[in-house]
JSON list of C-alpha atoms in Angstrom, two decimals:
[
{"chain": "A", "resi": 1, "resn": "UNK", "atom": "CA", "xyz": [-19.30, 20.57, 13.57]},
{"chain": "A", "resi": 2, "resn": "UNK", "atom": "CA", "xyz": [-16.92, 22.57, 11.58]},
{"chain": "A", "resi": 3, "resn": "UNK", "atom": "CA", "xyz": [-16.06, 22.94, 7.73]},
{"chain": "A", "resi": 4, "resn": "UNK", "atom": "CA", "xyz": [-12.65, 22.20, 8.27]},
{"chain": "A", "resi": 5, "resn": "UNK", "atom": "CA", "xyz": [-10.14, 20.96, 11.18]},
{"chain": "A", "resi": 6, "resn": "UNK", "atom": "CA", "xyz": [-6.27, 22.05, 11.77]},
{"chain": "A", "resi": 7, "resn": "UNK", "atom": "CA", "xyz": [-4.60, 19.58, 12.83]},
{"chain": "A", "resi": 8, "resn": "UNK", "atom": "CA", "xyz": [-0.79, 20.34, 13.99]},
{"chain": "A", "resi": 9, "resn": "UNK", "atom": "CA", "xyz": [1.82, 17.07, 14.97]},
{"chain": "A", "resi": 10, "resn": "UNK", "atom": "CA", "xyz": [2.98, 18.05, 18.29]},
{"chain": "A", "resi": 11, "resn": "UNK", "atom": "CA", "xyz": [4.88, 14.79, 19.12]},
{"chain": "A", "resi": 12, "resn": "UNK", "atom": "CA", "xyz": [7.47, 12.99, 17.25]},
{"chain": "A", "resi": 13, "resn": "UNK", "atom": "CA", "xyz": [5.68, 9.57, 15.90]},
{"chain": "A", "resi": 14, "resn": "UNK", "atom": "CA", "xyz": [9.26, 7.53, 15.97]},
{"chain": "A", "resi": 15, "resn": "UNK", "atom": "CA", "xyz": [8.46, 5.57, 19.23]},
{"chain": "A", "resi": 16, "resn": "UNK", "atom": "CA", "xyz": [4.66, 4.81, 18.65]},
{"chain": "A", "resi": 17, "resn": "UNK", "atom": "CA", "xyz": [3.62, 1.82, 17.11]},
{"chain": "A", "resi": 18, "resn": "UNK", "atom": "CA", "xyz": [3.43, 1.21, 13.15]},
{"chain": "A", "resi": 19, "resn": "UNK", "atom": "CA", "xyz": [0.16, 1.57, 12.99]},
{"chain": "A", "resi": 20, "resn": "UNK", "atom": "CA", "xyz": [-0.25, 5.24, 14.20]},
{"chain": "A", "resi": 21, "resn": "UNK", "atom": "CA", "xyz": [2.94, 6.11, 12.25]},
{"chain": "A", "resi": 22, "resn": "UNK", "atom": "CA", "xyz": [0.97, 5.37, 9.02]},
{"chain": "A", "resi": 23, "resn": "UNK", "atom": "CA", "xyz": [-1.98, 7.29, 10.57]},
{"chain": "A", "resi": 24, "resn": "UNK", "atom": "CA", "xyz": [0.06, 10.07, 10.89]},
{"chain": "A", "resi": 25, "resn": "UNK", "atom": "CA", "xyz": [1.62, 9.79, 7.47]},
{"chain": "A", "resi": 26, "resn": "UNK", "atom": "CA", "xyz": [-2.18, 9.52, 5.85]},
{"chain": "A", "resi": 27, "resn": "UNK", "atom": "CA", "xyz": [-3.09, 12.37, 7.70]},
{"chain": "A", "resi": 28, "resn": "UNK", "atom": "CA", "xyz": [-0.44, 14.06, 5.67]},
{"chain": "A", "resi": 29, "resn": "UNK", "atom": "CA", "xyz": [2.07, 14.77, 8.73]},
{"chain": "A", "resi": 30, "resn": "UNK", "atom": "CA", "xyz": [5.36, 14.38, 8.29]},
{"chain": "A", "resi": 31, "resn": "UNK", "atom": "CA", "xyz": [7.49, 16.58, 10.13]},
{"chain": "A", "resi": 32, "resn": "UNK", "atom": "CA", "xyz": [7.41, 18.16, 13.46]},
{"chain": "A", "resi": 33, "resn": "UNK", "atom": "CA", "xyz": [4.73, 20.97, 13.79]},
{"chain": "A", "resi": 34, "resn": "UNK", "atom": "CA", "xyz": [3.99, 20.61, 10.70]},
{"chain": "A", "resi": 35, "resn": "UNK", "atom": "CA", "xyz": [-0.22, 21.75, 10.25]},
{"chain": "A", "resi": 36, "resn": "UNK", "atom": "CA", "xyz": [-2.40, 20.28, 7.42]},
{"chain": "A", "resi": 37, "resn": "UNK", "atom": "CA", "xyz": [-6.16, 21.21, 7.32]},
{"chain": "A", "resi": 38, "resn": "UNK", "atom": "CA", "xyz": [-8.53, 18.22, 6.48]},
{"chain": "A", "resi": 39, "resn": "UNK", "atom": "CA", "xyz": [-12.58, 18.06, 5.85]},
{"chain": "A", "resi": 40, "resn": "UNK", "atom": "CA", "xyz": [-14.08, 17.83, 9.16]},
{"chain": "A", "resi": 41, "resn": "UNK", "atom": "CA", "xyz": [-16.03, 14.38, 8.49]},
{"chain": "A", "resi": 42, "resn": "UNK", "atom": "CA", "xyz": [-16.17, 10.74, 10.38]},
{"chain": "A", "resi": 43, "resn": "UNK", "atom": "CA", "xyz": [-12.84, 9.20, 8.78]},
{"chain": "A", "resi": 44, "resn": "UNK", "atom": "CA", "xyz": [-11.12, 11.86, 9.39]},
{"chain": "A", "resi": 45, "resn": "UNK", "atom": "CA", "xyz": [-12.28, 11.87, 13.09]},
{"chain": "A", "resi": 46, "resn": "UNK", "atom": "CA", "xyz": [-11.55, 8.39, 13.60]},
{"chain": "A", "resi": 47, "resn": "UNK", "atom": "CA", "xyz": [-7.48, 9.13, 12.37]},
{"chain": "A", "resi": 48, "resn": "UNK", "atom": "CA", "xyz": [-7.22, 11.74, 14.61]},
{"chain": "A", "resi": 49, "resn": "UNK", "atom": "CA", "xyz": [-8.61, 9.83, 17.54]},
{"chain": "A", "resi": 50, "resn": "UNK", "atom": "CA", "xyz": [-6.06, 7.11, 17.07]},
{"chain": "A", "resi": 51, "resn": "UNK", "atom": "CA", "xyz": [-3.29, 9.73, 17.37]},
{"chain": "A", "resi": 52, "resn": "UNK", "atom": "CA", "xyz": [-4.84, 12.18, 19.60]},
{"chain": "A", "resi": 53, "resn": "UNK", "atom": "CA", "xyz": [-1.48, 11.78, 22.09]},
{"chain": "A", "resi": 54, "resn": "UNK", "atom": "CA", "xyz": [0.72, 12.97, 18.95]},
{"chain": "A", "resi": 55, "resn": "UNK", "atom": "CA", "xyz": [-1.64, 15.98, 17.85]},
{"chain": "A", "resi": 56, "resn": "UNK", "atom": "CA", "xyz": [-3.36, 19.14, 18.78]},
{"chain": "A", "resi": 57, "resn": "UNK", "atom": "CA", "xyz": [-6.84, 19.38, 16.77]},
{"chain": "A", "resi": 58, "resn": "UNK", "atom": "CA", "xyz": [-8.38, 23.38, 15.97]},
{"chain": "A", "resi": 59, "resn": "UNK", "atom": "CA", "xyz": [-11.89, 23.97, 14.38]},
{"chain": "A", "resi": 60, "resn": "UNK", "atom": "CA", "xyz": [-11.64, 26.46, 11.50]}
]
């Protein structure tokens, strides 16, 4: 696994469900294209697997 993951929103969050809106808010998303880079760990993995239709995931 890696130190650290990129993780870039890709898709506008206004049409999916409450629930993965917050996700993508936590993940620290909040506009369009907009790249954060979070500790690769299990939480982390778990958010991004609930959203993986709105975002595009890099190892760094």
């Amino acid at each position: 696994m890696a130190e650290k993951l990129k993780i870039t929103l890709v898709k506008s969050p206004i049409g999916a469900i409450p629930k993965q809106r917050a996700t993508v808010e936590a993940l620290g998303l909040r506009k369009l294209n907009k790249t954060v880079e979070m500790p690769d760990n299990s939480a982390v993995r778990g958010m991004i697997a609930r959203v993986r239709h709105l975002v595009k995931v890099e190892e760094v």
